[in-house]
């Protein structure tokens, strides 16, 4: 019986490997042999989770042809990986990826680290801030006061609590998009919303157009659902969408869905202009593509001179082309797992009907907490606290990175929670690996792309500030030096850091 649970094609693996930047040769060091470079590249893909554990690798001859190298080179690379514990093989079953005993399984997403690890490791992997107190506590207290009537019911509300649906509809109406409660479904976070949309609209093998780069966890969710991702390059810097490219992809590829983040894009921080929004909606409608718009960052404008465009759904108020996804997780707190979808009533009915085979509904207490916040004005005060904290963290991180790593390039976004950084020619994958060794965790650029794109980038979230931001930049500089020297030599363990 085979030990592998998935397979990686030769062409796909070759694209991922060819996108990697070669490890710099340190002073006085020689270029590694071709087999060693190949083994190192596959090992990095496994460690980052971009090639799953227990994935069957291509046969030696197939990979050699795809990479235009000798079969001997591939055979030697596979043997080195077997020796190091990153590959297992059996005659007749092929070779599949593994991790050495004692190593943690690599993550395929950007899940937060356990709190107990934070004393020695600065976590820049997850773009989430602590709760804005006292508003979390007050929302829970308010929810408990309103809970008793709901406790006498079965507690399952597949479309969401009627009170919260009405509140969310009123908030869209106040933004200039008339909305009925029947156009709202409450979900378990934005991920739950997008997962439900993908299962309803895009079956296995369907095309989904995505920004390139895009939010790593959503890309992985779509891959797991069996979607065929069609990347559409963003404009340079913070210019947001390239409408010419979008029109071409929508016309030529005819994707069933398209997923975009118009407001302070994750990871770049770009803000799409009003005419871009209008143009993309028109192009999606003409192509028969359903446009999924992620608004989870929409309230996180950090600078006073930001003029927010109208929401994308303003150009499709009925919700037949644009499905809008919102969430409390970024604007309020990631632990408040409340999201929602705004769409046409018939779409909402279909999503609700499909939910019977998923999670049945979202926790009542958390829905009551969000509704309490939005009804009392606590939401606005909490979001203002969140903006102030993110703004302070952003400015501290920008200053620290510019001081410690002046050759790195980025534009400072006017909102959101992330900084998209070009790393001066260094490999983002190798920086992520070296960062773990010196006590800072960062996600590499390829996590946000398709098939190995953005190797020369990393994403830095505005989750730390003050002395912690300064220490994070110092550790990133140490990681960069390790990469520049070929990751050679011993590494001093990171010191415990207390904010």
Short mmCIF file of N, CA and C in Angstrom, two decimals, residues 41-207:
data_model
loop_
_atom_site.label_atom_id
_atom_site.label_comp_id
_atom_site.label_asym_id
_atom_site.label_seq_id
_atom_site.Cartn_x
_atom_site.Cartn_y
_atom_site.Cartn_z
N UNK A 41 16.22 22.98 -2.66
CA UNK A 41 15.00 23.62 -3.13
C UNK A 41 13.76 22.83 -2.76
N UNK A 42 13.79 21.52 -2.94
CA UNK A 42 12.64 20.68 -2.57
C UNK A 42 12.43 20.71 -1.06
N UNK A 43 13.52 20.65 -0.30
CA UNK A 43 13.41 20.70 1.16
C UNK A 43 12.72 21.99 1.62
N UNK A 44 13.08 23.13 1.00
CA UNK A 44 12.44 24.40 1.36
C UNK A 44 10.95 24.38 1.06
N UNK A 45 10.58 23.81 -0.07
CA UNK A 45 9.17 23.73 -0.43
C UNK A 45 8.39 22.90 0.58
N UNK A 46 9.01 21.83 1.08
CA UNK A 46 8.35 20.99 2.08
C UNK A 46 8.26 21.72 3.42
N UNK A 47 9.35 22.36 3.82
CA UNK A 47 9.36 23.06 5.11
C UNK A 47 8.34 24.19 5.15
N UNK A 48 8.11 24.82 4.02
CA UNK A 48 7.13 25.91 3.96
C UNK A 48 5.71 25.42 3.76
N UNK A 49 5.54 24.13 3.51
CA UNK A 49 4.20 23.61 3.30
C UNK A 49 3.68 23.82 1.90
N UNK A 50 4.52 24.32 0.97
CA UNK A 50 4.05 24.54 -0.40
C UNK A 50 4.07 23.26 -1.22
N UNK A 51 4.82 22.27 -0.77
CA UNK A 51 4.66 20.89 -1.22
C UNK A 51 4.26 20.10 0.02
N UNK A 52 3.09 19.47 0.01
CA UNK A 52 2.61 18.81 1.24
C UNK A 52 3.50 17.64 1.66
N UNK A 53 3.45 17.34 2.94
CA UNK A 53 4.05 16.10 3.43
C UNK A 53 3.20 14.94 2.90
N UNK A 54 3.87 13.83 2.57
CA UNK A 54 3.22 12.64 2.01
C UNK A 54 2.70 12.89 0.59
N UNK A 55 3.36 13.80 -0.13
CA UNK A 55 3.02 14.03 -1.54
C UNK A 55 3.99 13.24 -2.42
N UNK A 56 3.46 12.50 -3.37
CA UNK A 56 4.31 11.72 -4.27
C UNK A 56 5.01 12.66 -5.24
N UNK A 57 6.33 12.56 -5.32
CA UNK A 57 7.12 13.38 -6.23
C UNK A 57 7.19 12.72 -7.60
N UNK A 58 7.48 13.50 -8.63
CA UNK A 58 7.59 12.92 -9.97
C UNK A 58 8.72 11.90 -10.04
N UNK A 59 8.61 11.00 -10.99
CA UNK A 59 9.71 10.07 -11.23
C UNK A 59 10.95 10.84 -11.65
N UNK A 60 12.11 10.25 -11.41
CA UNK A 60 13.38 10.93 -11.69
C UNK A 60 13.45 11.41 -13.13
N UNK A 61 13.07 10.56 -14.08
CA UNK A 61 13.17 10.91 -15.50
C UNK A 61 12.23 12.08 -15.83
N UNK A 62 11.00 12.06 -15.28
CA UNK A 62 10.02 13.13 -15.55
C UNK A 62 10.53 14.48 -15.04
N UNK A 63 11.05 14.50 -13.80
CA UNK A 63 11.52 15.76 -13.24
C UNK A 63 12.76 16.25 -13.97
N UNK A 64 13.64 15.33 -14.35
CA UNK A 64 14.84 15.72 -15.10
C UNK A 64 14.46 16.41 -16.41
N UNK A 65 13.47 15.87 -17.11
CA UNK A 65 13.02 16.49 -18.36
C UNK A 65 12.41 17.86 -18.12
N UNK A 66 11.60 17.98 -17.06
CA UNK A 66 10.94 19.26 -16.77
C UNK A 66 11.95 20.33 -16.37
N UNK A 67 13.05 19.94 -15.70
CA UNK A 67 14.06 20.89 -15.24
C UNK A 67 15.21 21.05 -16.22
N UNK A 68 15.22 20.20 -17.27
CA UNK A 68 16.34 20.15 -18.23
C UNK A 68 17.68 19.94 -17.52
N UNK A 69 17.70 18.94 -16.64
CA UNK A 69 18.93 18.52 -15.98
C UNK A 69 19.07 17.01 -16.22
N UNK A 70 20.20 16.46 -15.84
CA UNK A 70 20.40 15.03 -16.03
C UNK A 70 19.60 14.23 -15.00
N UNK A 71 19.26 12.99 -15.39
CA UNK A 71 18.57 12.12 -14.43
C UNK A 71 19.47 11.83 -13.23
N UNK A 72 20.77 11.79 -13.46
CA UNK A 72 21.71 11.55 -12.36
C UNK A 72 21.59 12.63 -11.30
N UNK A 73 21.41 13.89 -11.74
CA UNK A 73 21.26 15.00 -10.79
C UNK A 73 20.03 14.81 -9.93
N UNK A 74 18.91 14.43 -10.54
CA UNK A 74 17.67 14.22 -9.78
C UNK A 74 17.82 13.02 -8.84
N UNK A 75 18.43 11.95 -9.33
CA UNK A 75 18.62 10.77 -8.48
C UNK A 75 19.47 11.10 -7.26
N UNK A 76 20.53 11.88 -7.46
CA UNK A 76 21.39 12.25 -6.33
C UNK A 76 20.66 13.16 -5.35
N UNK A 77 19.80 14.07 -5.88
CA UNK A 77 19.02 14.95 -5.00
C UNK A 77 18.04 14.14 -4.18
N UNK A 78 17.36 13.18 -4.81
CA UNK A 78 16.41 12.35 -4.07
C UNK A 78 17.13 11.54 -3.00
N UNK A 79 18.30 11.03 -3.32
CA UNK A 79 19.05 10.24 -2.33
C UNK A 79 19.46 11.11 -1.15
N UNK A 80 19.89 12.37 -1.43
CA UNK A 80 20.23 13.28 -0.33
C UNK A 80 19.02 13.55 0.55
N UNK A 81 17.86 13.74 -0.05
CA UNK A 81 16.64 14.00 0.72
C UNK A 81 16.26 12.77 1.55
N UNK A 82 16.43 11.59 0.99
CA UNK A 82 16.16 10.37 1.77
C UNK A 82 17.08 10.28 2.98
N UNK A 83 18.36 10.59 2.77
CA UNK A 83 19.33 10.53 3.86
C UNK A 83 18.97 11.52 4.97
N UNK A 84 18.43 12.68 4.59
CA UNK A 84 18.10 13.72 5.57
C UNK A 84 16.72 13.54 6.18
N UNK A 85 15.95 12.57 5.70
CA UNK A 85 14.63 12.31 6.27
C UNK A 85 13.50 13.07 5.62
N UNK A 86 13.76 13.74 4.48
CA UNK A 86 12.71 14.50 3.80
C UNK A 86 12.07 13.73 2.64
N UNK A 87 12.46 12.50 2.43
CA UNK A 87 11.90 11.69 1.36
C UNK A 87 11.91 10.23 1.77
N UNK A 88 10.83 9.55 1.43
CA UNK A 88 10.76 8.10 1.63
C UNK A 88 10.41 7.46 0.30
N UNK A 89 10.89 6.26 0.08
CA UNK A 89 10.67 5.59 -1.20
C UNK A 89 10.42 4.11 -0.96
N UNK A 90 9.69 3.53 -1.91
CA UNK A 90 9.53 2.08 -1.91
C UNK A 90 9.36 1.63 -3.35
N UNK A 91 10.02 0.55 -3.69
CA UNK A 91 9.96 0.04 -5.05
C UNK A 91 8.51 -0.24 -5.44
N UNK A 92 8.13 0.31 -6.58
CA UNK A 92 6.78 0.11 -7.07
C UNK A 92 5.79 1.16 -6.60
N UNK A 93 6.15 1.91 -5.54
CA UNK A 93 5.23 2.94 -5.01
C UNK A 93 5.75 4.34 -5.24
N UNK A 94 7.02 4.47 -5.65
CA UNK A 94 7.58 5.79 -5.90
C UNK A 94 8.20 6.41 -4.67
N UNK A 95 8.36 7.74 -4.69
CA UNK A 95 8.97 8.50 -3.60
C UNK A 95 8.00 9.58 -3.17
N UNK A 96 7.92 9.80 -1.87
CA UNK A 96 7.01 10.81 -1.34
C UNK A 96 7.69 11.61 -0.24
N UNK A 97 7.23 12.83 -0.07
CA UNK A 97 7.85 13.75 0.89
C UNK A 97 7.57 13.33 2.32
N UNK A 98 8.48 13.72 3.20
CA UNK A 98 8.36 13.41 4.63
C UNK A 98 9.06 14.51 5.41
N UNK A 99 8.96 14.44 6.73
CA UNK A 99 9.76 15.31 7.59
C UNK A 99 10.51 14.43 8.58
N UNK A 100 11.74 14.81 8.92
CA UNK A 100 12.51 13.99 9.86
C UNK A 100 11.82 13.87 11.20
N UNK A 101 12.06 12.79 11.89
CA UNK A 101 11.48 12.56 13.21
C UNK A 101 11.83 13.71 14.14
N UNK A 102 10.87 14.17 14.88
CA UNK A 102 11.08 15.28 15.82
C UNK A 102 10.82 16.65 15.26
N UNK A 103 10.72 16.77 13.93
CA UNK A 103 10.41 18.06 13.31
C UNK A 103 8.90 18.31 13.32
N UNK A 104 8.47 19.55 13.59
CA UNK A 104 7.04 19.83 13.50
C UNK A 104 6.58 19.77 12.05
N UNK A 105 5.33 19.36 11.86
CA UNK A 105 4.78 19.36 10.51
C UNK A 105 4.68 20.78 10.01
N UNK A 106 5.07 21.04 8.76
CA UNK A 106 4.99 22.41 8.23
C UNK A 106 3.55 22.85 8.07
N UNK A 107 3.33 24.14 8.24
CA UNK A 107 1.99 24.71 8.08
C UNK A 107 1.79 25.13 6.63
N UNK A 108 0.58 24.90 6.12
CA UNK A 108 0.27 25.33 4.75
C UNK A 108 -0.41 26.69 4.76
N UNK A 109 -0.83 27.16 5.93
CA UNK A 109 -1.45 28.47 6.03
C UNK A 109 -0.63 29.39 6.90
N UNK A 110 -1.28 30.39 7.46
CA UNK A 110 -0.60 31.37 8.30
C UNK A 110 -1.26 31.40 9.67
N UNK A 111 -1.37 30.23 10.28
CA UNK A 111 -2.02 30.16 11.58
C UNK A 111 -1.12 30.78 12.65
N UNK A 112 -1.71 31.40 13.69
CA UNK A 112 -0.89 32.00 14.74
C UNK A 112 -0.18 30.95 15.58
N UNK A 113 0.95 31.35 16.14
CA UNK A 113 1.68 30.46 17.02
C UNK A 113 1.00 30.39 18.38
N UNK A 114 1.17 29.28 19.12
CA UNK A 114 0.64 29.22 20.48
C UNK A 114 1.23 30.34 21.34
N UNK A 115 0.44 30.96 22.22
CA UNK A 115 0.94 32.07 23.02
C UNK A 115 2.19 31.74 23.83
N UNK A 116 2.35 30.46 24.24
CA UNK A 116 3.49 30.13 25.10
C UNK A 116 4.82 30.21 24.36
N UNK A 117 4.80 30.30 23.02
CA UNK A 117 6.06 30.38 22.28
C UNK A 117 6.54 31.81 22.09
N UNK A 118 5.74 32.78 22.51
CA UNK A 118 6.02 34.16 22.14
C UNK A 118 7.14 34.80 22.95
N UNK A 119 7.60 34.15 24.02
CA UNK A 119 8.67 34.74 24.80
C UNK A 119 9.98 34.80 24.06
N UNK A 120 10.25 33.81 23.20
CA UNK A 120 11.53 33.78 22.49
C UNK A 120 11.38 33.95 20.99
N UNK A 121 10.15 33.92 20.48
CA UNK A 121 9.93 34.02 19.05
C UNK A 121 8.94 35.16 18.78
N UNK A 122 9.37 36.12 17.97
CA UNK A 122 8.48 37.22 17.57
C UNK A 122 7.69 36.74 16.36
N UNK A 123 6.36 36.70 16.50
CA UNK A 123 5.50 36.15 15.46
C UNK A 123 5.00 37.25 14.54
N UNK A 124 5.57 37.30 13.32
CA UNK A 124 5.08 38.20 12.28
C UNK A 124 4.39 37.42 11.18
N UNK A 125 3.88 36.24 11.53
CA UNK A 125 3.22 35.42 10.54
C UNK A 125 1.74 35.71 10.41
N UNK A 126 1.12 36.17 11.48
CA UNK A 126 -0.33 36.33 11.51
C UNK A 126 -0.67 37.81 11.65
N UNK A 127 -1.48 38.34 10.73
CA UNK A 127 -1.86 39.76 10.75
C UNK A 127 -3.09 39.96 11.64
N UNK A 128 -2.88 39.86 12.95
CA UNK A 128 -3.98 40.01 13.90
C UNK A 128 -3.45 40.68 15.17
N UNK A 129 -4.25 41.56 15.73
CA UNK A 129 -3.87 42.33 16.91
C UNK A 129 -4.64 41.85 18.14
N UNK A 130 -4.13 42.14 19.34
CA UNK A 130 -4.89 41.80 20.56
C UNK A 130 -6.23 42.53 20.58
N UNK A 131 -7.14 42.07 21.41
CA UNK A 131 -8.48 42.64 21.48
C UNK A 131 -8.44 44.08 21.98
N UNK A 132 -9.31 44.95 21.43
CA UNK A 132 -9.37 46.34 21.89
C UNK A 132 -10.22 46.47 23.15
N UNK A 133 -9.60 46.29 24.27
CA UNK A 133 -10.33 46.41 25.53
C UNK A 133 -10.55 47.88 25.87
N UNK A 134 -11.63 48.18 26.63
CA UNK A 134 -12.52 47.26 27.35
C UNK A 134 -13.68 46.75 26.51
N UNK A 135 -13.64 46.95 25.19
CA UNK A 135 -14.81 46.68 24.38
C UNK A 135 -15.09 45.20 24.21
N UNK A 136 -14.09 44.35 24.23
CA UNK A 136 -14.36 42.92 24.17
C UNK A 136 -15.14 42.48 25.41
N UNK A 137 -14.66 42.88 26.57
CA UNK A 137 -15.33 42.49 27.82
C UNK A 137 -16.76 43.04 27.86
N UNK A 138 -16.93 44.28 27.46
CA UNK A 138 -18.27 44.88 27.48
C UNK A 138 -19.21 44.17 26.51
N UNK A 139 -18.68 43.77 25.35
CA UNK A 139 -19.54 43.10 24.37
C UNK A 139 -20.00 41.74 24.89
N UNK A 140 -19.12 41.04 25.59
CA UNK A 140 -19.49 39.74 26.16
C UNK A 140 -20.53 39.93 27.26
N UNK A 141 -20.33 40.94 28.10
CA UNK A 141 -21.31 41.21 29.16
C UNK A 141 -22.67 41.58 28.55
N UNK A 142 -22.66 42.42 27.52
CA UNK A 142 -23.90 42.77 26.86
C UNK A 142 -24.57 41.57 26.22
N UNK A 143 -23.77 40.68 25.63
CA UNK A 143 -24.32 39.48 25.00
C UNK A 143 -24.97 38.57 26.04
N UNK A 144 -24.32 38.43 27.19
CA UNK A 144 -24.88 37.56 28.25
C UNK A 144 -26.22 38.09 28.74
N UNK A 145 -26.36 39.40 28.81
CA UNK A 145 -27.63 39.98 29.24
C UNK A 145 -28.76 39.68 28.24
N UNK A 146 -28.40 39.56 26.95
CA UNK A 146 -29.41 39.34 25.92
C UNK A 146 -29.58 37.86 25.58
N UNK A 147 -28.82 36.99 26.22
CA UNK A 147 -28.84 35.57 25.87
C UNK A 147 -30.08 34.80 26.32
N UNK A 148 -30.67 35.09 27.49
CA UNK A 148 -31.73 34.21 28.00
C UNK A 148 -32.83 33.84 27.01
N UNK A 149 -33.41 34.78 26.24
CA UNK A 149 -34.47 34.35 25.31
C UNK A 149 -33.98 33.32 24.28
N UNK A 150 -32.74 33.43 23.85
CA UNK A 150 -32.21 32.50 22.86
C UNK A 150 -31.92 31.13 23.46
N UNK A 151 -31.68 31.10 24.78
CA UNK A 151 -31.38 29.84 25.44
C UNK A 151 -32.59 28.91 25.46
N UNK A 152 -33.78 29.44 25.24
CA UNK A 152 -34.99 28.63 25.21
C UNK A 152 -35.28 28.07 23.83
N UNK A 153 -34.37 28.35 22.85
CA UNK A 153 -34.51 27.81 21.50
C UNK A 153 -33.47 26.72 21.29
N UNK A 154 -33.51 26.09 20.11
CA UNK A 154 -32.49 25.08 19.78
C UNK A 154 -31.13 25.70 19.52
N UNK A 155 -31.06 26.99 19.21
CA UNK A 155 -29.78 27.68 19.06
C UNK A 155 -29.16 27.63 17.69
N UNK A 156 -29.79 26.93 16.74
CA UNK A 156 -29.26 26.87 15.38
C UNK A 156 -29.94 27.92 14.51
N UNK A 157 -29.15 28.84 13.98
CA UNK A 157 -29.66 29.89 13.09
C UNK A 157 -28.80 29.88 11.83
N UNK A 158 -29.13 29.03 10.87
CA UNK A 158 -28.25 28.87 9.69
C UNK A 158 -27.99 30.16 8.93
N UNK A 159 -28.95 31.08 8.92
CA UNK A 159 -28.73 32.36 8.24
C UNK A 159 -28.13 33.41 9.16
N UNK A 160 -28.07 33.12 10.45
CA UNK A 160 -27.60 34.09 11.44
C UNK A 160 -28.75 34.61 12.28
N UNK A 161 -28.44 35.19 13.42
CA UNK A 161 -29.47 35.76 14.27
C UNK A 161 -30.21 36.87 13.51
N UNK A 162 -31.53 36.87 13.53
CA UNK A 162 -32.27 37.93 12.82
C UNK A 162 -31.85 39.33 13.26
N UNK A 163 -31.55 39.50 14.55
CA UNK A 163 -31.16 40.84 15.02
C UNK A 163 -29.86 41.30 14.39
N UNK A 164 -28.87 40.41 14.27
CA UNK A 164 -27.59 40.79 13.67
C UNK A 164 -27.73 40.97 12.17
N UNK A 165 -28.53 40.16 11.51
CA UNK A 165 -28.75 40.34 10.07
C UNK A 165 -29.36 41.71 9.80
N UNK A 166 -30.31 42.10 10.65
CA UNK A 166 -30.94 43.42 10.48
C UNK A 166 -29.94 44.54 10.71
N UNK A 167 -29.09 44.39 11.72
CA UNK A 167 -28.09 45.41 12.01
C UNK A 167 -27.11 45.56 10.86
N UNK A 168 -26.64 44.44 10.34
CA UNK A 168 -25.69 44.50 9.23
C UNK A 168 -26.34 45.11 7.98
N UNK A 169 -27.59 44.76 7.73
CA UNK A 169 -28.30 45.36 6.59
C UNK A 169 -28.40 46.87 6.75
N UNK A 170 -28.70 47.33 7.96
CA UNK A 170 -28.80 48.76 8.22
C UNK A 170 -27.46 49.46 7.99
N UNK A 171 -26.37 48.80 8.34
CA UNK A 171 -25.05 49.41 8.17
C UNK A 171 -24.72 49.55 6.67
N UNK A 172 -25.06 48.55 5.87
CA UNK A 172 -24.86 48.70 4.42
C UNK A 172 -25.73 49.82 3.87
N UNK A 173 -26.97 49.89 4.33
CA UNK A 173 -27.88 50.94 3.86
C UNK A 173 -27.32 52.32 4.21
N UNK A 174 -26.74 52.44 5.41
CA UNK A 174 -26.15 53.72 5.82
C UNK A 174 -24.95 54.09 4.97
N UNK A 175 -24.30 53.10 4.35
CA UNK A 175 -23.16 53.36 3.47
C UNK A 175 -23.62 53.68 2.04
N UNK A 176 -24.91 53.72 1.83
CA UNK A 176 -25.42 54.08 0.51
C UNK A 176 -25.81 52.90 -0.35
N UNK A 177 -25.86 51.68 0.21
CA UNK A 177 -26.26 50.50 -0.54
C UNK A 177 -27.48 49.91 0.14
N UNK A 178 -28.69 50.25 -0.32
CA UNK A 178 -29.90 49.72 0.31
C UNK A 178 -29.85 48.19 0.41
N UNK A 179 -30.07 47.68 1.61
CA UNK A 179 -29.90 46.25 1.86
C UNK A 179 -30.99 45.77 2.80
N UNK A 180 -31.55 44.60 2.50
CA UNK A 180 -32.53 43.95 3.36
C UNK A 180 -31.85 42.86 4.18
N UNK A 181 -32.40 42.52 5.35
CA UNK A 181 -31.83 41.41 6.11
C UNK A 181 -31.75 40.11 5.30
N UNK A 182 -32.68 39.93 4.36
CA UNK A 182 -32.67 38.73 3.52
C UNK A 182 -31.45 38.65 2.61
N UNK A 183 -30.69 39.73 2.53
CA UNK A 183 -29.47 39.74 1.71
C UNK A 183 -28.21 39.45 2.54
N UNK A 184 -28.40 39.08 3.79
CA UNK A 184 -27.27 38.86 4.70
C UNK A 184 -27.29 37.42 5.23
N UNK A 185 -26.14 36.77 5.23
CA UNK A 185 -25.95 35.52 5.97
C UNK A 185 -24.75 35.69 6.89
N UNK A 186 -24.92 35.36 8.16
CA UNK A 186 -23.83 35.43 9.13
C UNK A 186 -23.07 34.11 9.09
N UNK A 187 -21.74 34.20 9.11
CA UNK A 187 -20.89 33.01 8.98
C UNK A 187 -19.88 32.96 10.12
N UNK A 188 -19.16 31.87 10.18
CA UNK A 188 -18.10 31.73 11.17
C UNK A 188 -16.81 32.29 10.57
N UNK A 189 -16.67 33.60 10.66
CA UNK A 189 -15.51 34.29 10.11
C UNK A 189 -15.62 34.45 8.59
N UNK A 190 -14.73 35.29 8.05
CA UNK A 190 -14.69 35.49 6.60
C UNK A 190 -14.28 34.21 5.88
N UNK A 191 -13.42 33.41 6.49
CA UNK A 191 -13.01 32.14 5.86
C UNK A 191 -14.22 31.24 5.68
N UNK A 192 -15.10 31.20 6.68
CA UNK A 192 -16.31 30.40 6.55
C UNK A 192 -17.20 30.89 5.42
N UNK A 193 -17.25 32.22 5.26
CA UNK A 193 -18.07 32.80 4.19
C UNK A 193 -17.51 32.40 2.82
N UNK A 194 -16.22 32.54 2.64
CA UNK A 194 -15.63 32.27 1.33
C UNK A 194 -15.63 30.77 1.03
N UNK A 195 -15.46 29.96 2.06
CA UNK A 195 -15.55 28.52 1.88
C UNK A 195 -16.94 28.13 1.37
N UNK A 196 -17.98 28.71 1.98
CA UNK A 196 -19.35 28.42 1.55
C UNK A 196 -19.59 28.87 0.12
N UNK A 197 -19.07 30.05 -0.25
CA UNK A 197 -19.25 30.56 -1.61
C UNK A 197 -18.54 29.65 -2.62
N UNK A 198 -17.33 29.24 -2.30
CA UNK A 198 -16.58 28.38 -3.22
C UNK A 198 -17.30 27.06 -3.45
N UNK A 199 -17.85 26.47 -2.38
CA UNK A 199 -18.54 25.20 -2.53
C UNK A 199 -19.82 25.35 -3.33
N UNK A 200 -20.48 26.50 -3.23
CA UNK A 200 -21.72 26.70 -3.97
C UNK A 200 -21.47 27.01 -5.44
N UNK A 201 -20.46 27.83 -5.73
CA UNK A 201 -20.29 28.34 -7.09
C UNK A 201 -19.19 27.64 -7.88
N UNK A 202 -18.18 27.14 -7.22
CA UNK A 202 -17.00 26.64 -7.93
C UNK A 202 -16.69 25.21 -7.50
N UNK A 203 -17.22 24.27 -8.23
CA UNK A 203 -16.93 22.87 -7.95
C UNK A 203 -15.51 22.52 -8.31
N UNK A 204 -15.12 21.30 -7.97
CA UNK A 204 -13.75 20.85 -8.24
C UNK A 204 -13.43 21.00 -9.72
N UNK A 205 -12.28 21.63 -10.00
CA UNK A 205 -11.85 21.84 -11.37
C UNK A 205 -12.27 23.16 -11.97
N UNK A 206 -13.15 23.92 -11.28
CA UNK A 206 -13.59 25.21 -11.79
C UNK A 206 -12.46 26.24 -11.66
N UNK A 207 -12.45 27.23 -12.55
CA UNK A 207 -11.45 28.29 -12.48
C UNK A 207 -11.91 29.39 -11.52
#
